[in-house]
Tab-separated table of C-alpha atoms in Angstrom:
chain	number	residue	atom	x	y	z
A	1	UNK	CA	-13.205	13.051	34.939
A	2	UNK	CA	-17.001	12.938	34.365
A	3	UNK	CA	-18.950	13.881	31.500
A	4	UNK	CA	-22.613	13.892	30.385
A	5	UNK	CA	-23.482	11.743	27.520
A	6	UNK	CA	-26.542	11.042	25.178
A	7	UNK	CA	-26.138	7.484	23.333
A	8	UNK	CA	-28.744	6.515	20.917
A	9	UNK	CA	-28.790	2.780	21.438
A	10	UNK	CA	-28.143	0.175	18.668
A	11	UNK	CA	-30.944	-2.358	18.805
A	12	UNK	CA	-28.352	-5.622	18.913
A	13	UNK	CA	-27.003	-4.241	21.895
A	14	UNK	CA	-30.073	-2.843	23.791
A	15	UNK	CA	-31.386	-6.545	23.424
A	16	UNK	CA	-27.899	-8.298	24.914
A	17	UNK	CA	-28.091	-5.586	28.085
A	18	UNK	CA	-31.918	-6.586	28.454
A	19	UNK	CA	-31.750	-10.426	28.023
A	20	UNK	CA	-28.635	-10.786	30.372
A	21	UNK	CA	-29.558	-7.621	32.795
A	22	UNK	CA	-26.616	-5.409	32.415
A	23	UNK	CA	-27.091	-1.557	32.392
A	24	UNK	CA	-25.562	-0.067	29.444
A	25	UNK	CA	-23.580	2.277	31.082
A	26	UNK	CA	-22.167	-0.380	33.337
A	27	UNK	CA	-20.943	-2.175	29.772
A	28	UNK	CA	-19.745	0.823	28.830
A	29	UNK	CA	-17.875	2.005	31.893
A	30	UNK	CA	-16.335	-1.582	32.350
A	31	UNK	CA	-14.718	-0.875	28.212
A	32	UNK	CA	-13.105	2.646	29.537
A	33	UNK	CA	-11.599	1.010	32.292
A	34	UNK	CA	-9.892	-1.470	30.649
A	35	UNK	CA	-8.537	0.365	27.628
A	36	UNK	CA	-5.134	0.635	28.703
A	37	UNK	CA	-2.030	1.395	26.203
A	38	UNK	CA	0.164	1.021	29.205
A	39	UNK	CA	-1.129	-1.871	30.460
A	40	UNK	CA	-1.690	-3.649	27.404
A	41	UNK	CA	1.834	-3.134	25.720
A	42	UNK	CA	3.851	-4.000	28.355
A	43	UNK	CA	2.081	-7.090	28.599
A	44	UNK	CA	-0.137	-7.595	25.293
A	45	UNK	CA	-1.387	-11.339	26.243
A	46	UNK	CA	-2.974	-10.431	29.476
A	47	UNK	CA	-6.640	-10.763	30.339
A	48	UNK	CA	-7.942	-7.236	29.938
A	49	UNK	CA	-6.538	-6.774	26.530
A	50	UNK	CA	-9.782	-7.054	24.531
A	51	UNK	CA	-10.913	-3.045	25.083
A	52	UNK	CA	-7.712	-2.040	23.943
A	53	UNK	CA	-7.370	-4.171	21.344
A	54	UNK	CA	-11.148	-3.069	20.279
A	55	UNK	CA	-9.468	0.415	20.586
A	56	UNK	CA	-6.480	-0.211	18.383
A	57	UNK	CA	-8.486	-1.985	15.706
A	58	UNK	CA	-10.853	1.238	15.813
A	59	UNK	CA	-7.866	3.302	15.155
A	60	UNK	CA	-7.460	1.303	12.157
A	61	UNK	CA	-3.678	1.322	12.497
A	62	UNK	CA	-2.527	0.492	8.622
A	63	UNK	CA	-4.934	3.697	7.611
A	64	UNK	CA	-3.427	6.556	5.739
A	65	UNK	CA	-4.916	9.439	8.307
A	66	UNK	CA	-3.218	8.057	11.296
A	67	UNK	CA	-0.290	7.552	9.229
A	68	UNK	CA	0.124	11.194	8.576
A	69	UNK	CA	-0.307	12.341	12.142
A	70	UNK	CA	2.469	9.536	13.250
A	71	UNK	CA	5.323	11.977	12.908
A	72	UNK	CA	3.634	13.527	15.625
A	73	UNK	CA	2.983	10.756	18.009
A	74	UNK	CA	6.816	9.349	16.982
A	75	UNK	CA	8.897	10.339	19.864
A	76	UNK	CA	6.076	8.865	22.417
A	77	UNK	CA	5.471	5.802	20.112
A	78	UNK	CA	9.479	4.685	20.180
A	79	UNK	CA	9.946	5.327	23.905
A	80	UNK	CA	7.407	3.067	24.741
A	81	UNK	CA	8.563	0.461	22.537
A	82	UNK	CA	12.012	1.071	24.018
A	83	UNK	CA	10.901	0.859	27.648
A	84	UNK	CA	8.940	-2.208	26.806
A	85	UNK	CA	11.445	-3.801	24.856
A	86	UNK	CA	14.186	-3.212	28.355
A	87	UNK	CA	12.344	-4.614	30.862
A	88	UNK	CA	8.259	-5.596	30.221
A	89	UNK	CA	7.946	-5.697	33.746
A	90	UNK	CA	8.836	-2.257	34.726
A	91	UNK	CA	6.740	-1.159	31.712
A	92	UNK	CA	3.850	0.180	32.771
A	93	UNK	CA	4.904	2.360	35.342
A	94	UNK	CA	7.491	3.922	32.939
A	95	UNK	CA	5.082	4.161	29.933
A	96	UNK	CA	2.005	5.685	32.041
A	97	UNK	CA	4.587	8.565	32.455
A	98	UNK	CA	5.457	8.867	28.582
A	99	UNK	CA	1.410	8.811	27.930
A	100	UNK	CA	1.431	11.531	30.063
A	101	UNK	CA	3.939	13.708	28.054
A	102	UNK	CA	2.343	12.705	25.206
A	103	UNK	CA	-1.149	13.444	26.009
A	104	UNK	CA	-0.115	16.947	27.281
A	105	UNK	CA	2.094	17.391	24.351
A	106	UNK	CA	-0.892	16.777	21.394
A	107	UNK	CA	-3.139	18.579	23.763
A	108	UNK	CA	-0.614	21.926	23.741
A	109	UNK	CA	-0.069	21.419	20.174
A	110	UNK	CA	-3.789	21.070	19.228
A	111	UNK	CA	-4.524	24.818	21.875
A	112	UNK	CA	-1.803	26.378	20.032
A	113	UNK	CA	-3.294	25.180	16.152
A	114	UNK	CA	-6.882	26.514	17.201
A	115	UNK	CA	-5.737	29.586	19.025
A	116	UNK	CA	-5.873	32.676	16.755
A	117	UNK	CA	-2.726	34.127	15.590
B	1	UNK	CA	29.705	-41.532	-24.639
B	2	UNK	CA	27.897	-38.265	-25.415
B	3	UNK	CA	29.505	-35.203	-23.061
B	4	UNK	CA	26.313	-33.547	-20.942
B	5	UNK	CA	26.137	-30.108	-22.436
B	6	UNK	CA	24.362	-28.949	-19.238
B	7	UNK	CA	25.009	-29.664	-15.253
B	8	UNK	CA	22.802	-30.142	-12.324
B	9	UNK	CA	22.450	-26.444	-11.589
B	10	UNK	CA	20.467	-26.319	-14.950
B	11	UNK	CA	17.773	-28.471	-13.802
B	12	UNK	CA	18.016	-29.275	-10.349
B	13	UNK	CA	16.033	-26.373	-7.690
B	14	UNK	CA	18.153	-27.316	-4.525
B	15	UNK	CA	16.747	-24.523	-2.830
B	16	UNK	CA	13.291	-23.359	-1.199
B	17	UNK	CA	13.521	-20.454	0.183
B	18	UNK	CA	11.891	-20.848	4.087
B	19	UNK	CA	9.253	-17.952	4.061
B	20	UNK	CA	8.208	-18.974	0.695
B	21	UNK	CA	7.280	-23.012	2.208
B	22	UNK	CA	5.803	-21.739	4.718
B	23	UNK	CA	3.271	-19.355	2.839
B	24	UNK	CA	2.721	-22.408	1.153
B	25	UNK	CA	1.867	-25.067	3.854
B	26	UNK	CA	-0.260	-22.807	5.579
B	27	UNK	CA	-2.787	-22.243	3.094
B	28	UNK	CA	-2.478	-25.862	1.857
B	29	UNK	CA	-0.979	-24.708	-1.929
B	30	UNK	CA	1.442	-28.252	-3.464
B	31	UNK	CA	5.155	-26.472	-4.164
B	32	UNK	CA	4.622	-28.024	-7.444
B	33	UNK	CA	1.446	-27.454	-8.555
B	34	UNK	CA	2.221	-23.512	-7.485
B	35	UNK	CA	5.269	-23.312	-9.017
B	36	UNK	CA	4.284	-24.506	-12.212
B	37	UNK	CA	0.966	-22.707	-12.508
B	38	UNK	CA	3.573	-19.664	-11.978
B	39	UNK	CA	5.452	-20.938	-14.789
B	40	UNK	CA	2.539	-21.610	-16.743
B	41	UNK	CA	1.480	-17.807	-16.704
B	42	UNK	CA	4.752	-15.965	-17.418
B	43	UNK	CA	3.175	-14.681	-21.037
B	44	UNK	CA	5.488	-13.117	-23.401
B	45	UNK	CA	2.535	-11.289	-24.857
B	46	UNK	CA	2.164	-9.016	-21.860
B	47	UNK	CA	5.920	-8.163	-21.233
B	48	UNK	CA	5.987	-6.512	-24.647
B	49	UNK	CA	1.918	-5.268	-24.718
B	50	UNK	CA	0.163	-3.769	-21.841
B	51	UNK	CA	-2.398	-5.470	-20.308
B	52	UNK	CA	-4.814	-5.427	-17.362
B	53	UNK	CA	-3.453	-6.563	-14.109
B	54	UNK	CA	-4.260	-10.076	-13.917
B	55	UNK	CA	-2.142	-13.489	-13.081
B	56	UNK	CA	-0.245	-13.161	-16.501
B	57	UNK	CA	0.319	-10.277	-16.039
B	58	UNK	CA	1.492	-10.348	-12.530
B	59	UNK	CA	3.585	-13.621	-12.955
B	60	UNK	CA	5.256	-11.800	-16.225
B	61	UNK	CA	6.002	-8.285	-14.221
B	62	UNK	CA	7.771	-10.952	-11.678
B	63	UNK	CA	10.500	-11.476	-14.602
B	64	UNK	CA	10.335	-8.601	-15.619
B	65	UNK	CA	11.061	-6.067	-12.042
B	66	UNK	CA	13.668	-8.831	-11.532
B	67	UNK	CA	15.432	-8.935	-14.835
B	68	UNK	CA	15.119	-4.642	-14.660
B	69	UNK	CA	17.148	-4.726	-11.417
B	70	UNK	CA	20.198	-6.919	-12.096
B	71	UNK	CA	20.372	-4.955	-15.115
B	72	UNK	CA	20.805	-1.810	-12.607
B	73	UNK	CA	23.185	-3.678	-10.848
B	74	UNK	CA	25.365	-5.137	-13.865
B	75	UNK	CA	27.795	-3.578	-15.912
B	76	UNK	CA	26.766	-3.953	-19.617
B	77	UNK	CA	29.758	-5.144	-21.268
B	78	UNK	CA	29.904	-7.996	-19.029
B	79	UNK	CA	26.352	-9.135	-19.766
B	80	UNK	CA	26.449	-11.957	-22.396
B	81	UNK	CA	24.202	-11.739	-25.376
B	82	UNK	CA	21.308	-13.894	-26.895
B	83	UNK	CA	22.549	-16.538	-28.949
B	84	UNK	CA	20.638	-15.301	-31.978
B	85	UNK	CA	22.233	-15.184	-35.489
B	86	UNK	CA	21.774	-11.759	-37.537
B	87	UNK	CA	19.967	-13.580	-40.140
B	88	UNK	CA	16.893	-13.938	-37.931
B	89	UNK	CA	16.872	-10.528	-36.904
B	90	UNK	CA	14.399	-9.232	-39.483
B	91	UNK	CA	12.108	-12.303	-39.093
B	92	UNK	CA	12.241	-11.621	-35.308
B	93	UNK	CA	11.222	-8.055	-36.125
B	94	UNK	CA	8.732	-9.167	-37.943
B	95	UNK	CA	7.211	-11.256	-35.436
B	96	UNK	CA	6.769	-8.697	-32.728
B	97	UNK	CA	5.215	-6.393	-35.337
B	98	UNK	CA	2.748	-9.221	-35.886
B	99	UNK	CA	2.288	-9.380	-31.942
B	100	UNK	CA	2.250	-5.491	-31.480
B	101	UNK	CA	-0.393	-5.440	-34.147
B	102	UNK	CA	-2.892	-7.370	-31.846
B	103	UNK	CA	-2.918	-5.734	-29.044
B	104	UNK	CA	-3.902	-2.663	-31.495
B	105	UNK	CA	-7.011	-4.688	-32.240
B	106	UNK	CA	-10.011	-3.542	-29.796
B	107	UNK	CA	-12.220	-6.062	-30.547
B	108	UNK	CA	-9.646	-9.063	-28.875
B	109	UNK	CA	-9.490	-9.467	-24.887
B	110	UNK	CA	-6.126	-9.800	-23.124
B	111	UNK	CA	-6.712	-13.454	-22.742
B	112	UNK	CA	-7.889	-13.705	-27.120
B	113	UNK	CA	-4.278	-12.028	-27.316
B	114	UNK	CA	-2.166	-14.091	-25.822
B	115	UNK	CA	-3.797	-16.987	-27.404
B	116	UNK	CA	-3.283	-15.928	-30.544
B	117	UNK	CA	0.235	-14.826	-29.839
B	118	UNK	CA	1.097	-18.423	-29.299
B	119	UNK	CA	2.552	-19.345	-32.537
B	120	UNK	CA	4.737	-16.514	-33.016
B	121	UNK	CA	6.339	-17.036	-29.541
B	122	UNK	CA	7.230	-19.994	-30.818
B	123	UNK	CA	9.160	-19.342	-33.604
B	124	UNK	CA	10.617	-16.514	-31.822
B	125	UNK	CA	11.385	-19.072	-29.191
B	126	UNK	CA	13.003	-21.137	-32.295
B	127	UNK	CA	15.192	-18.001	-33.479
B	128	UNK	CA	16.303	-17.119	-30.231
B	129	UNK	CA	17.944	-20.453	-29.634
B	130	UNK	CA	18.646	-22.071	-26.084
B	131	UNK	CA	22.009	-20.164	-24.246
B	132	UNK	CA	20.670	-20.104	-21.391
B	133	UNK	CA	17.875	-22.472	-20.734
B	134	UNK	CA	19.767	-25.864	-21.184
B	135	UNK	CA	16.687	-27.994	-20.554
B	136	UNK	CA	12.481	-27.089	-20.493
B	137	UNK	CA	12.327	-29.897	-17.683
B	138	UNK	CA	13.400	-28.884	-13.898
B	139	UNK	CA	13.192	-31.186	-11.242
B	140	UNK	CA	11.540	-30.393	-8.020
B	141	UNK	CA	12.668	-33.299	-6.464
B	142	UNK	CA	13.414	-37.370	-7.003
B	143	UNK	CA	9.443	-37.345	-8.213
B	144	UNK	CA	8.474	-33.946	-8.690
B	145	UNK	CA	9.410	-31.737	-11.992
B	146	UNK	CA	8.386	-28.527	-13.726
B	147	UNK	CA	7.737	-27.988	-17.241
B	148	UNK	CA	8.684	-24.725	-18.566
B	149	UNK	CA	6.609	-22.781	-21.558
B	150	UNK	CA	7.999	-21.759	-24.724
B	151	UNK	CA	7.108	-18.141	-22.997
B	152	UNK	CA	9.073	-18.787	-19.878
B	153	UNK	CA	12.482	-20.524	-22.091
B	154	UNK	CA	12.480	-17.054	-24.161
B	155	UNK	CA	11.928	-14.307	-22.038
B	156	UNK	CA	14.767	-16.591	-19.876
B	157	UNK	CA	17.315	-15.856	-23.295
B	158	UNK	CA	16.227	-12.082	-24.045
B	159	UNK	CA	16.738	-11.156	-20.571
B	160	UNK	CA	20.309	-13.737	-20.651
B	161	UNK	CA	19.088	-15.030	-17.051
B	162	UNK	CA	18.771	-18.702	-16.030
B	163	UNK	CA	15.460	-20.318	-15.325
B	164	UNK	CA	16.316	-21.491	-11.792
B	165	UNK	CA	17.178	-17.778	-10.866
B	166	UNK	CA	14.165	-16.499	-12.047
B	167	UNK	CA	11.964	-19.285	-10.038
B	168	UNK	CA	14.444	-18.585	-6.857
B	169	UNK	CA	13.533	-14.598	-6.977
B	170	UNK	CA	10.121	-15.386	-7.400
B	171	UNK	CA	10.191	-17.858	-4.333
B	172	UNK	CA	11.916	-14.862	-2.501
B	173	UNK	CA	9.363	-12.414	-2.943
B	174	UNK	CA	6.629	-13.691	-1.551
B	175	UNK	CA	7.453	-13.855	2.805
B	176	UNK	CA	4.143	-13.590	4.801
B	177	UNK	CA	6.121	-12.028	7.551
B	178	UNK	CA	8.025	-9.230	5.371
B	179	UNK	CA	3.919	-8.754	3.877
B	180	UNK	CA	2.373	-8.350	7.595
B	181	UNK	CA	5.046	-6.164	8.367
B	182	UNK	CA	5.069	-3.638	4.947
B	183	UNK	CA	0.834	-3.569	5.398
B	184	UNK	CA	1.111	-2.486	8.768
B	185	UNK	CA	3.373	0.478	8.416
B	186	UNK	CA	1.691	1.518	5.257
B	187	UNK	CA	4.980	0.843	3.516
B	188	UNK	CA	4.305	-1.575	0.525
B	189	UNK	CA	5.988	-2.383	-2.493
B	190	UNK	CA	5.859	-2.977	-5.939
B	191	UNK	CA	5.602	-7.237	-5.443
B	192	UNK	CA	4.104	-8.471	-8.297
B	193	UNK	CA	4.865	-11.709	-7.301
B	194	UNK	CA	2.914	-11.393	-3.689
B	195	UNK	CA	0.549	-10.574	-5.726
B	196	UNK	CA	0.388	-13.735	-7.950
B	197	UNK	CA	0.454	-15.997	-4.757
B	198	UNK	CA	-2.421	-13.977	-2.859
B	199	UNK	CA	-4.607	-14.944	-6.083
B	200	UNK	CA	-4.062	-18.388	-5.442
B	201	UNK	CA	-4.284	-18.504	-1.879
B	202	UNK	CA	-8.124	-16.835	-2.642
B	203	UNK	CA	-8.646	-19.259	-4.906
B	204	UNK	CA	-7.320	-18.782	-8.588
B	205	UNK	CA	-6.204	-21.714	-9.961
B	206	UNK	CA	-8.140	-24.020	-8.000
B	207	UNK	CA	-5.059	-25.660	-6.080
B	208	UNK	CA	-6.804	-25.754	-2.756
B	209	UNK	CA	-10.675	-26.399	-3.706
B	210	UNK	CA	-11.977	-25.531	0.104
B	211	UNK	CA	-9.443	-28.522	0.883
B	212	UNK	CA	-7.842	-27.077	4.566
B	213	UNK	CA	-6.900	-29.949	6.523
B	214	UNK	CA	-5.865	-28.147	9.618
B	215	UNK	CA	-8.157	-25.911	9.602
B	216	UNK	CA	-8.572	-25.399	13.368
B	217	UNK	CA	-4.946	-24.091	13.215
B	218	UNK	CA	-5.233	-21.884	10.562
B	219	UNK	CA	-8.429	-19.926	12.635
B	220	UNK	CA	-6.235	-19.830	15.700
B	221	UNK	CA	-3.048	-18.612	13.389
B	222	UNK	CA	-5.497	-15.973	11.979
B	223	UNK	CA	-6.706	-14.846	15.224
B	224	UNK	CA	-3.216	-14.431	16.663
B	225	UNK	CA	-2.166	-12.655	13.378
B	226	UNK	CA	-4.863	-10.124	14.230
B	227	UNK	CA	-3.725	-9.924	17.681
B	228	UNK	CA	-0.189	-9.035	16.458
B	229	UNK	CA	-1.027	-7.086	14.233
B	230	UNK	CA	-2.491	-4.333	16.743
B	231	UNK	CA	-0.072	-5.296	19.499
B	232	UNK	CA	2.850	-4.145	17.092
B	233	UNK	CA	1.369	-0.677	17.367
B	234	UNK	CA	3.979	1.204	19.259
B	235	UNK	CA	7.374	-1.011	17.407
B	236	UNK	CA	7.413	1.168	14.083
B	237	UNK	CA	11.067	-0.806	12.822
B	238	UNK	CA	10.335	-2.947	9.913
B	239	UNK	CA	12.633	-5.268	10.377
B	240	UNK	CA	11.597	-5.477	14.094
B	241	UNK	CA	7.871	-6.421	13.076
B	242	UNK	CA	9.208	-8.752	10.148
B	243	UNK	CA	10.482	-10.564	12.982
B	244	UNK	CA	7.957	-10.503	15.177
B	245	UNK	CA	5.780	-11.996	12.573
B	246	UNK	CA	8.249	-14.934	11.636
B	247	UNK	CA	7.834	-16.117	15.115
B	248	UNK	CA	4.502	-16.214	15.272
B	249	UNK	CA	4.066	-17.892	11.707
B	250	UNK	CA	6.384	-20.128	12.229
B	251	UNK	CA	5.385	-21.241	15.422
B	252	UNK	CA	2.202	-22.296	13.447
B	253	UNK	CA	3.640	-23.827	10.459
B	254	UNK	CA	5.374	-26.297	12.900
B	255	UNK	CA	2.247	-26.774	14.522
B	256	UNK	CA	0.975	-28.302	10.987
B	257	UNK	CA	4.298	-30.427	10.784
B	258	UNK	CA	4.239	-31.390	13.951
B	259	UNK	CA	0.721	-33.165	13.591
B	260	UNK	CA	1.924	-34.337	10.019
């Protein structure tokens, strides 16, 4: 999927880009690619963990907001914790299938809360 | 030969609970010098007066919650009563009047209060008499012991439980692992004492001026604690995480043995 963006550029991170020669949407591409819930959970210590840990800290896990919505997210949330739990190294085939049900599940649910009755 | 009128279990603390040594270790806080600065806080004043939420306060609510629960749990007839004779009944009225009467007075602070509640703990202490706390000195260890207040010794009689009991539930309460755990699944608790010991671990009571020997293991324990902490995303079981987090802190507390 592509999509047209407009970023207005913080200054501290204009400058690192410049002084080491990195486009920012190269930086920026390189994060979405590594943010990776299946990837990361069935296998939390390996190298390309920092974008999704950068996303879960972002998500601010402990907050009250999330907290509320987690009865939604529930049935998705314990599956993956199952599969992981059963065998971490058929993980993340199994869980990129739950995020799939999930995604299209909250995506459904969200149509059907904005559609007019 | 004079008989003992009290036995080993009266003085002697035989048992630390783990959790509760290893919150200590990490952040470099002396058993002791914790344990009594606990002691040293429990403040009859504020179980009978409110007060602000502050150390005293927190270390008294920690006798207090516990004291409110085994009463839950008992059956009344079987508790045993304070060895107080009826003569001393008015006088002890009297007394808490006098100490209900200053907390009415706006122009005294929590901390003037308690200071000037002092004497008439004492005698209330004195009236009370000593049923259940056999001796004011409890030993640690061969070298180390703990002095307990006049404050301590007679909320110990009202509420009929033993010293030692009061200091074990108060070690009990405070687990790192069971804290990581609650915070990240937004499901806290009333834990007064927690509270007490997260004061001193930032700094009240000066047991640990800026003193961290093993420092370099503490950052990498904090960084992995951070780690966890968003790794544990998906496990939602409390006792599952509790777990989770015992491993990890303990693998770091024997780190600081090891090298000790």
């Amino acid at each position: 999927m592509k999509i047209n963006c407009t970023f207005e550029l913080p200054e501290d991170f204009q400058q690192v880009c410049d002084i080491f020669g990195y486009q920012p949407e190269q930086v920026l591409q390189r994060f979405m690619e590594e943010v990776s819930f299946p990837e990361f959970f069935s296998d939390p210590d390996n190298d390309h963990r920092w974008a999704t840990l950068f996303f879960l800290y972002n998500m601010n896990t402990g907050d009250d907001e999330l907290n509320n919505q987690l009865k939604e997210h529930q049935p998705y949330i314990d599956q993956m914790a199952k599969t992981v739990l059963k065998d971490p190294k058929k993980a993340e085939v199994a869980c990129r299938k739950i995020m799939k049900q999930w995604h299209k599940h909250i995506l459904e649910k969200r149509a059907n809360k904005s559609s007019p009755e | 030969m004079k008989t003992p009128t009290y036995q080993s279990e009266d003085f002697n603390i035989t048992y630390i609970p783990h959790d509760f040594k290893v919150a200590c270790k990490l952040f470099n806080l002396p058993l002791q010098r914790f344990l009594q600065l606990f002691i040293d806080h429990v403040s009859f004043y504020d179980a009978i007066c409110p007060t602000k939420v502050d150390p005293h306060n927190l270390a008294t609510r920690t006798l207090m919650k516990y004291h409110f629960e085994q009463k839950e749990r008992e059956n009344p007839a079987e508790t045993e009563k304070p060895a107080m004779s009826i003569e001393n009944i008015p006088k002890c009225v009297a007394l808490l009047k006098s100490m209900t009467a200053l907390s009415l007075n706006p122009r005294l602070s929590d901390t003037q209060r308690r200071k000037r509640a002092k004497p008439i703990i004492k005698k209330l202490h004195s009236y009370f008499g000593s049923s259940i706390v056999k001796t004011a000195k409890l030993y640690l260890n061969e070298e180390e012991t703990l002095m307990l207040t006049a404050d301590f010794c007679l909320l110990c009689e009202i509420e009929q439980i033993k010293p030692i009991e009061h200091l074990t539930n108060f070690m009990q309460q405070i687990s790192m692992p069971d804290m990581h755990a609650r915070m990240g699944l937004n499901k806290g608790i009333e834990n007064p004492a927690l509270g007490f010991y997260m004061r001193v671990r930032k700094g009240y009571g000066n047991l640990n001026p800026g003193n961290l020997p093993h420092r370099d293991i503490l950052t990498d324990f904090i960084d992995a604690i951070q780690e966890l902490d968003l790794s544990l995303f998906i496990y939602r079981s409390l006792s599952y995480r509790t777990e989770r987090y015992r491993e990890l802190i303990n693998h770091y507390y024997n780190k600081i043995i090891e090298r000790e």
